[in-house]
Amino acid sequence: MAEARSQRLNDEQRQVAEHFQHRALVIAGPGSGKTSTITARVGELLLKGVPPTAILCLTFTNKAAGEMRERISRRYTVGRKIKISTFHALAGELLRRHGSLIGYTPRMTILDSDDQENLMAQVARQLFANNADVDFTKPKLRALLLQLNNWRENLEPWSNLEKLVYEEEMTAEELAVMKGYLDRMRDANTTDFSGLLSETVRLLRTAPEGTPLEEHLASRLHRMWRFIQVDEYQDTNVAQNEIVELLAGPADNVMAVGDQDQSIYEWRGANPEGIAKFINRGRGKHGCATYHLSTNYRSTPEIIALADKLIRHSPNRMAIEFVAATPSIAKPPRLDIHPTPEDEGNAVAEKIKACINLLHVPPSEIAVFFRLNDMSRPIEVALARREIPFKVVGGLSFYDRGEIRDCIAMLRVLSNPRDGAAFARIVNKPKRGIGEKSVGLIENYAAMKGIDLVTACGHAHEIFSDADMVDAVRQLHFVYAMDHKSKSPADLLAEALRRNNYTTHLESHEKETEEKIEERKRNVEEMVNSVALWCRDNPGESGADYLGYITLLTSLDDRRNDDAVRLMSFHASKGLEFDVVFMVGVENGLLPHKKAVMERPDAGLAEERRLCYVGFTRARKQLFVSYCQERQGAFVRGKGVKFIPARPSQFLLESGLMSEVEYLRKAPPAVVS
């Protein structure tokens, strides 16, 4: 039995909960009680006599599905009989149970990203093993996979790929590898994550000749799942849109819940036009009822007004009038301008300290958002200095990242060439083929001669007989046996990275995406810059002094403490909320990010605006936004710290945080036009 109807729903929410038959779209603004509303609607369906097994709820992540399952099961005794699933999990289940219609068996397996790359590499090798003119590098294969995934998730015809060959945007060999990859998967009874979606569409469209309409798989599923709810519909891609339509059937009892203003995943395939198409497709059936959940129970009226003013600049959006349910607390969103990221980090940390000590805000109710992960370092340093606990959400703390630990190990070897642990870490960064036994021989030779490890590498010919090993070990000596005279720790690190060809080493990571490699490069650049800043503020200090400073900082980061300030990217903040939010680095080129705007001028700018909007609407009580007047440029050995001018984001003007006069004075003409 379902529990009694909730009396705590507002009028908008109650209309959604009581919607019964045919298609409905729910535009749910941030903090509008969406989850409670769609949970209440499940109860209304049960009260109307709908069997729990006739309800299908779809969402995107396992976490979201688990939370929805737990909430519904807690409220309704028959809740565990309701089908609650992610799109990919449902697709896998349908293909295993019914995939024989299109050539799969119940033992079908799913390839992960590593499997995908390995299979495509295998296909390329076997197709062109005898053709020396054709070379498929790992980056090229990853690019082909991305293109193939997009092609399938957009449900495009094969002719679209053939057209690319005709227009010389793709080679015939690349197309052959794509086709071979798809054929090999089908032959092996496997698919990948993009294939789960596109093959499920093919399965649901398949109608075996001579089979009565009512016996088609889609028709049987229509009779089984008579009511469908889809959460976060703005994040669906074309294939997911089509799966929903194919499952909806003639009765069309499907409710989509979403918010175009929070669509921030177009760069990975989300279809921002999906909501408009959902409405149009409903018109061809029984129509589409549209509901708005516009009452915000999360944020103050001032924060809502700021976010609303910003998002009204987005093109082709469905307008929604926001209403604040919480009272004003006379603390409007604030814009702060800082000289540099270091100043910004210190100012943010001081405000956080005041929030904790004077306003008694729990650290876990405070968050700092940034556009790029490498921007976390100044915040981490400033918090650690003040002994404020923090956690990096969705990633590692700056000084825990692998490439940063490599940099620290290089500095340790440069400062103390007897440091065996640091030496072992960097001996094969990049790969030199020096195994553990060889490292042991170097260590034994150093101990026997009473010399350090780097000096021992200079005697490689006395340790090894193999010429290749001698060259590899001598290379280590070349990298780390440099003259320290008149060189700062930043100069030494930059020179070691150059001699090591460390950037090439990062690019050689076969299992990482281009975006991840670029992020690692930015982290290394940020590390060198941070050492240069420390050298500027501590003239004459040694690398050992810097390492002591870093050790103290990292020892103050207590990751075991759950009551800690959260640091995260804007993307990682979606779905979360905090009493106090800091948004740092809201600058032209960062937010909006220059790459997003350059690659997709209109769509990219609109998505970056929605990302800023998501950041604004995570704050319940206080919102602090800041930007820097200068940011560090690339470090140049021997020339110290170099700063380049930074400019405020246009979103500060659009939201009203900055006046037009002030913005025009601070932003370059190219930004304004």
mmCIF file of C-alpha atoms in Angstrom, residues 399-585:
data_model
loop_
_atom_site.group_PDB
_atom_site.id
_atom_site.type_symbol
_atom_site.label_atom_id
_atom_site.label_comp_id
_atom_site.label_asym_id
_atom_site.label_seq_id
_atom_site.Cartn_x
_atom_site.Cartn_y
_atom_site.Cartn_z
ATOM 1 C CA TYR A 399 49.875 17.898 -4.150
ATOM 2 C CA ASP A 400 48.534 14.328 -4.342
ATOM 3 C CA ARG A 401 48.252 14.300 -8.141
ATOM 4 C CA GLY A 402 50.709 11.943 -9.807
ATOM 5 C CA GLU A 403 52.449 14.523 -11.963
ATOM 6 C CA ILE A 404 52.874 16.857 -8.969
ATOM 7 C CA ARG A 405 54.342 14.048 -6.877
ATOM 8 C CA ASP A 406 56.767 13.474 -9.781
ATOM 9 C CA CYS A 407 57.769 17.146 -9.675
ATOM 10 C CA ILE A 408 58.305 16.986 -5.922
ATOM 11 C CA ALA A 409 60.388 13.819 -6.346
ATOM 12 C CA MET A 410 62.553 15.624 -8.941
ATOM 13 C CA LEU A 411 63.118 18.486 -6.518
ATOM 14 C CA ARG A 412 63.990 16.002 -3.769
ATOM 15 C CA VAL A 413 66.625 14.324 -5.955
ATOM 16 C CA LEU A 414 68.010 17.713 -7.013
ATOM 17 C CA SER A 415 68.191 18.796 -3.354
ATOM 18 C CA ASN A 416 69.347 15.463 -1.945
ATOM 19 C CA PRO A 417 70.718 13.024 -4.555
ATOM 20 C CA ARG A 418 70.925 10.334 -1.840
ATOM 21 C CA ASP A 419 67.099 10.260 -1.514
ATOM 22 C CA GLY A 420 66.456 6.670 -2.620
ATOM 23 C CA ALA A 421 62.641 6.826 -2.444
ATOM 24 C CA ALA A 422 62.457 9.924 -4.662
ATOM 25 C CA PHE A 423 65.069 8.467 -7.035
ATOM 26 C CA ALA A 424 63.029 5.263 -7.436
ATOM 27 C CA ARG A 425 59.926 7.290 -8.295
ATOM 28 C CA ILE A 426 61.510 9.300 -11.108
ATOM 29 C CA VAL A 427 63.955 6.765 -12.513
ATOM 30 C CA ASN A 428 61.510 5.798 -15.285
ATOM 31 C CA LYS A 429 59.733 9.134 -15.727
ATOM 32 C CA PRO A 430 59.870 9.013 -18.714
ATOM 33 C CA LYS A 431 60.296 5.306 -19.465
ATOM 34 C CA ARG A 432 63.952 4.256 -19.640
ATOM 35 C CA GLY A 433 63.691 0.505 -19.139
ATOM 36 C CA ILE A 434 65.523 0.624 -15.805
ATOM 37 C CA GLY A 435 64.033 -2.182 -13.706
ATOM 38 C CA GLU A 436 64.138 -2.726 -9.957
ATOM 39 C CA LYS A 437 67.197 -4.958 -10.175
ATOM 40 C CA SER A 438 69.060 -2.271 -12.096
ATOM 41 C CA VAL A 439 68.063 0.342 -9.511
ATOM 42 C CA GLY A 440 69.401 -2.029 -6.856
ATOM 43 C CA LEU A 441 72.737 -2.259 -8.654
ATOM 44 C CA ILE A 442 72.971 1.549 -8.779
ATOM 45 C CA GLU A 443 72.150 1.750 -5.054
ATOM 46 C CA ASN A 444 74.754 -0.910 -4.202
ATOM 47 C CA TYR A 445 77.434 0.830 -6.277
ATOM 48 C CA ALA A 446 76.683 4.174 -4.588
ATOM 49 C CA ALA A 447 76.894 2.596 -1.136
ATOM 50 C CA MET A 448 80.141 0.785 -1.991
ATOM 51 C CA LYS A 449 81.803 3.947 -3.334
ATOM 52 C CA GLY A 450 80.345 6.267 -0.698
ATOM 53 C CA ILE A 451 78.737 8.516 -3.326
ATOM 54 C CA ASP A 452 75.187 9.676 -4.029
ATOM 55 C CA LEU A 453 72.829 8.033 -6.512
ATOM 56 C CA VAL A 454 73.075 10.729 -9.194
ATOM 57 C CA THR A 455 76.877 10.601 -9.142
ATOM 58 C CA ALA A 456 76.682 6.804 -9.346
ATOM 59 C CA CYS A 457 74.621 7.153 -12.539
ATOM 60 C CA GLY A 458 77.616 8.952 -14.053
ATOM 61 C CA HIS A 459 79.584 5.702 -13.616
ATOM 62 C CA ALA A 460 77.018 3.594 -15.457
ATOM 63 C CA HIS A 461 79.743 1.957 -17.578
ATOM 64 C CA GLU A 462 81.268 0.481 -14.404
ATOM 65 C CA ILE A 463 77.919 -0.926 -13.237
ATOM 66 C CA PHE A 464 76.389 -2.300 -16.445
ATOM 67 C CA SER A 465 77.744 -4.089 -19.494
ATOM 68 C CA ASP A 466 74.658 -3.593 -21.682
ATOM 69 C CA ALA A 467 75.166 -0.492 -23.865
ATOM 70 C CA ASP A 468 71.480 0.470 -23.862
ATOM 71 C CA MET A 469 71.333 0.314 -20.071
ATOM 72 C CA VAL A 470 74.492 2.391 -19.788
ATOM 73 C CA ASP A 471 72.941 5.069 -22.017
ATOM 74 C CA ALA A 472 69.681 5.031 -20.057
ATOM 75 C CA VAL A 473 71.420 5.453 -16.693
ATOM 76 C CA ARG A 474 73.766 8.150 -18.017
ATOM 77 C CA GLN A 475 70.648 10.005 -19.141
ATOM 78 C CA LEU A 476 69.571 10.173 -15.482
ATOM 79 C CA HIS A 477 72.936 11.678 -14.624
ATOM 80 C CA PHE A 478 72.512 14.296 -17.355
ATOM 81 C CA VAL A 479 69.071 15.293 -16.032
ATOM 82 C CA TYR A 480 69.920 15.655 -12.347
ATOM 83 C CA ALA A 481 73.655 16.430 -12.148
ATOM 84 C CA MET A 482 73.265 20.114 -12.926
ATOM 85 C CA ASP A 483 75.079 23.137 -11.522
ATOM 86 C CA HIS A 484 72.964 24.700 -8.759
ATOM 87 C CA LYS A 485 74.936 27.930 -8.658
ATOM 88 C CA SER A 486 72.757 31.024 -9.229
ATOM 89 C CA LYS A 487 69.709 28.851 -9.881
ATOM 90 C CA SER A 488 66.542 29.002 -7.825
ATOM 91 C CA PRO A 489 64.529 25.855 -7.013
ATOM 92 C CA ALA A 490 62.064 26.956 -9.722
ATOM 93 C CA ASP A 491 64.893 27.200 -12.285
ATOM 94 C CA LEU A 492 66.189 23.770 -11.286
ATOM 95 C CA LEU A 493 62.750 22.145 -11.548
ATOM 96 C CA ALA A 494 62.016 23.766 -14.907
ATOM 97 C CA GLU A 495 65.399 22.631 -16.263
ATOM 98 C CA ALA A 496 64.896 19.076 -14.982
ATOM 99 C CA LEU A 497 61.470 18.920 -16.635
ATOM 100 C CA ARG A 498 62.997 20.139 -19.904
ATOM 101 C CA ARG A 499 65.922 17.700 -19.828
ATOM 102 C CA ASN A 500 63.516 14.899 -18.914
ATOM 103 C CA ASN A 501 61.166 15.686 -21.826
ATOM 104 C CA TYR A 502 58.466 15.356 -19.170
ATOM 105 C CA THR A 503 55.776 16.909 -21.372
ATOM 106 C CA THR A 504 56.379 14.154 -23.932
ATOM 107 C CA HIS A 505 56.134 11.638 -21.092
ATOM 108 C CA LEU A 506 52.686 12.981 -20.151
ATOM 109 C CA GLU A 507 51.573 12.806 -23.784
ATOM 110 C CA SER A 508 52.605 9.144 -23.959
ATOM 111 C CA HIS A 509 49.991 8.014 -21.417
ATOM 112 C CA GLU A 510 48.075 5.620 -23.644
ATOM 113 C CA LYS A 511 44.966 5.244 -21.497
ATOM 114 C CA GLU A 512 44.244 8.931 -20.972
ATOM 115 C CA THR A 513 42.119 11.314 -22.975
ATOM 116 C CA GLU A 514 43.532 14.420 -24.584
ATOM 117 C CA GLU A 515 41.619 16.518 -22.032
ATOM 118 C CA LYS A 516 43.215 14.645 -19.123
ATOM 119 C CA ILE A 517 46.693 15.010 -20.622
ATOM 120 C CA GLU A 518 46.148 18.754 -21.051
ATOM 121 C CA GLU A 519 44.984 18.960 -17.439
ATOM 122 C CA ARG A 520 48.179 17.230 -16.283
ATOM 123 C CA LYS A 521 50.277 19.667 -18.319
ATOM 124 C CA ARG A 522 48.472 22.611 -16.691
ATOM 125 C CA ASN A 523 49.089 21.078 -13.265
ATOM 126 C CA VAL A 524 52.831 20.858 -13.958
ATOM 127 C CA GLU A 525 52.892 24.446 -15.183
ATOM 128 C CA GLU A 526 51.015 25.515 -12.054
ATOM 129 C CA MET A 527 53.531 23.618 -9.920
ATOM 130 C CA VAL A 528 56.510 25.414 -11.492
ATOM 131 C CA ASN A 529 54.713 28.741 -11.110
ATOM 132 C CA SER A 530 53.986 28.032 -7.459
ATOM 133 C CA VAL A 531 57.663 27.244 -6.787
ATOM 134 C CA ALA A 532 58.623 30.481 -8.572
ATOM 135 C CA LEU A 533 56.211 32.458 -6.376
ATOM 136 C CA TRP A 534 57.682 30.871 -3.255
ATOM 137 C CA CYS A 535 61.190 31.739 -4.487
ATOM 138 C CA ARG A 536 60.114 35.344 -5.046
ATOM 139 C CA ASP A 537 58.814 35.579 -1.491
ATOM 140 C CA ASN A 538 61.748 33.643 -0.007
ATOM 141 C CA PRO A 539 64.861 34.889 -1.857
ATOM 142 C CA GLY A 540 67.997 32.859 -1.330
ATOM 143 C CA GLU A 541 66.169 29.844 0.114
ATOM 144 C CA SER A 542 67.050 26.374 -1.152
ATOM 145 C CA GLY A 543 65.086 23.534 -2.650
ATOM 146 C CA ALA A 544 65.265 21.750 0.702
ATOM 147 C CA ASP A 545 63.585 24.759 2.327
ATOM 148 C CA TYR A 546 60.790 24.639 -0.236
ATOM 149 C CA LEU A 547 60.284 20.912 0.316
ATOM 150 C CA GLY A 548 59.994 21.512 4.044
ATOM 151 C CA TYR A 549 57.330 24.117 3.353
ATOM 152 C CA ILE A 550 55.371 21.668 1.148
ATOM 153 C CA THR A 551 55.635 18.891 3.735
ATOM 154 C CA LEU A 552 54.154 21.182 6.373
ATOM 155 C CA LEU A 553 51.310 22.182 4.064
ATOM 156 C CA THR A 554 50.330 18.647 3.122
ATOM 157 C CA SER A 555 50.529 17.434 6.732
ATOM 158 C CA LEU A 556 47.884 20.010 7.643
ATOM 159 C CA ASP A 557 45.400 18.593 5.108
ATOM 160 C CA ASP A 558 43.329 16.219 7.250
ATOM 161 C CA ARG A 559 41.372 14.209 4.693
ATOM 162 C CA ARG A 560 39.940 11.942 7.379
ATOM 163 C CA ASN A 561 37.797 14.773 8.713
ATOM 164 C CA ASP A 562 34.344 14.717 7.112
ATOM 165 C CA ASP A 563 33.599 18.183 8.491
ATOM 166 C CA ALA A 564 35.799 19.866 5.907
ATOM 167 C CA VAL A 565 35.475 22.632 3.338
ATOM 168 C CA ARG A 566 34.684 21.205 -0.109
ATOM 169 C CA LEU A 567 36.772 22.242 -3.123
ATOM 170 C CA MET A 568 35.464 21.251 -6.557
ATOM 171 C CA SER A 569 34.980 22.147 -10.189
ATOM 172 C CA PHE A 570 31.740 23.762 -11.343
ATOM 173 C CA HIS A 571 30.805 20.540 -13.130
ATOM 174 C CA ALA A 572 31.274 18.506 -9.951
ATOM 175 C CA SER A 573 29.001 20.898 -8.022
ATOM 176 C CA LYS A 574 25.848 20.009 -9.971
ATOM 177 C CA GLY A 575 23.233 18.462 -7.704
ATOM 178 C CA LEU A 576 24.893 19.739 -4.512
ATOM 179 C CA GLU A 577 24.102 22.682 -2.238
ATOM 180 C CA PHE A 578 25.924 24.554 0.537
ATOM 181 C CA ASP A 579 25.212 27.367 2.969
ATOM 182 C CA VAL A 580 28.206 29.371 1.717
ATOM 183 C CA VAL A 581 29.683 29.220 -1.785
ATOM 184 C CA PHE A 582 32.828 30.863 -3.178
ATOM 185 C CA MET A 583 33.257 31.063 -6.960
ATOM 186 C CA VAL A 584 36.869 31.925 -7.843
ATOM 187 C CA GLY A 585 38.515 32.906 -11.111
#
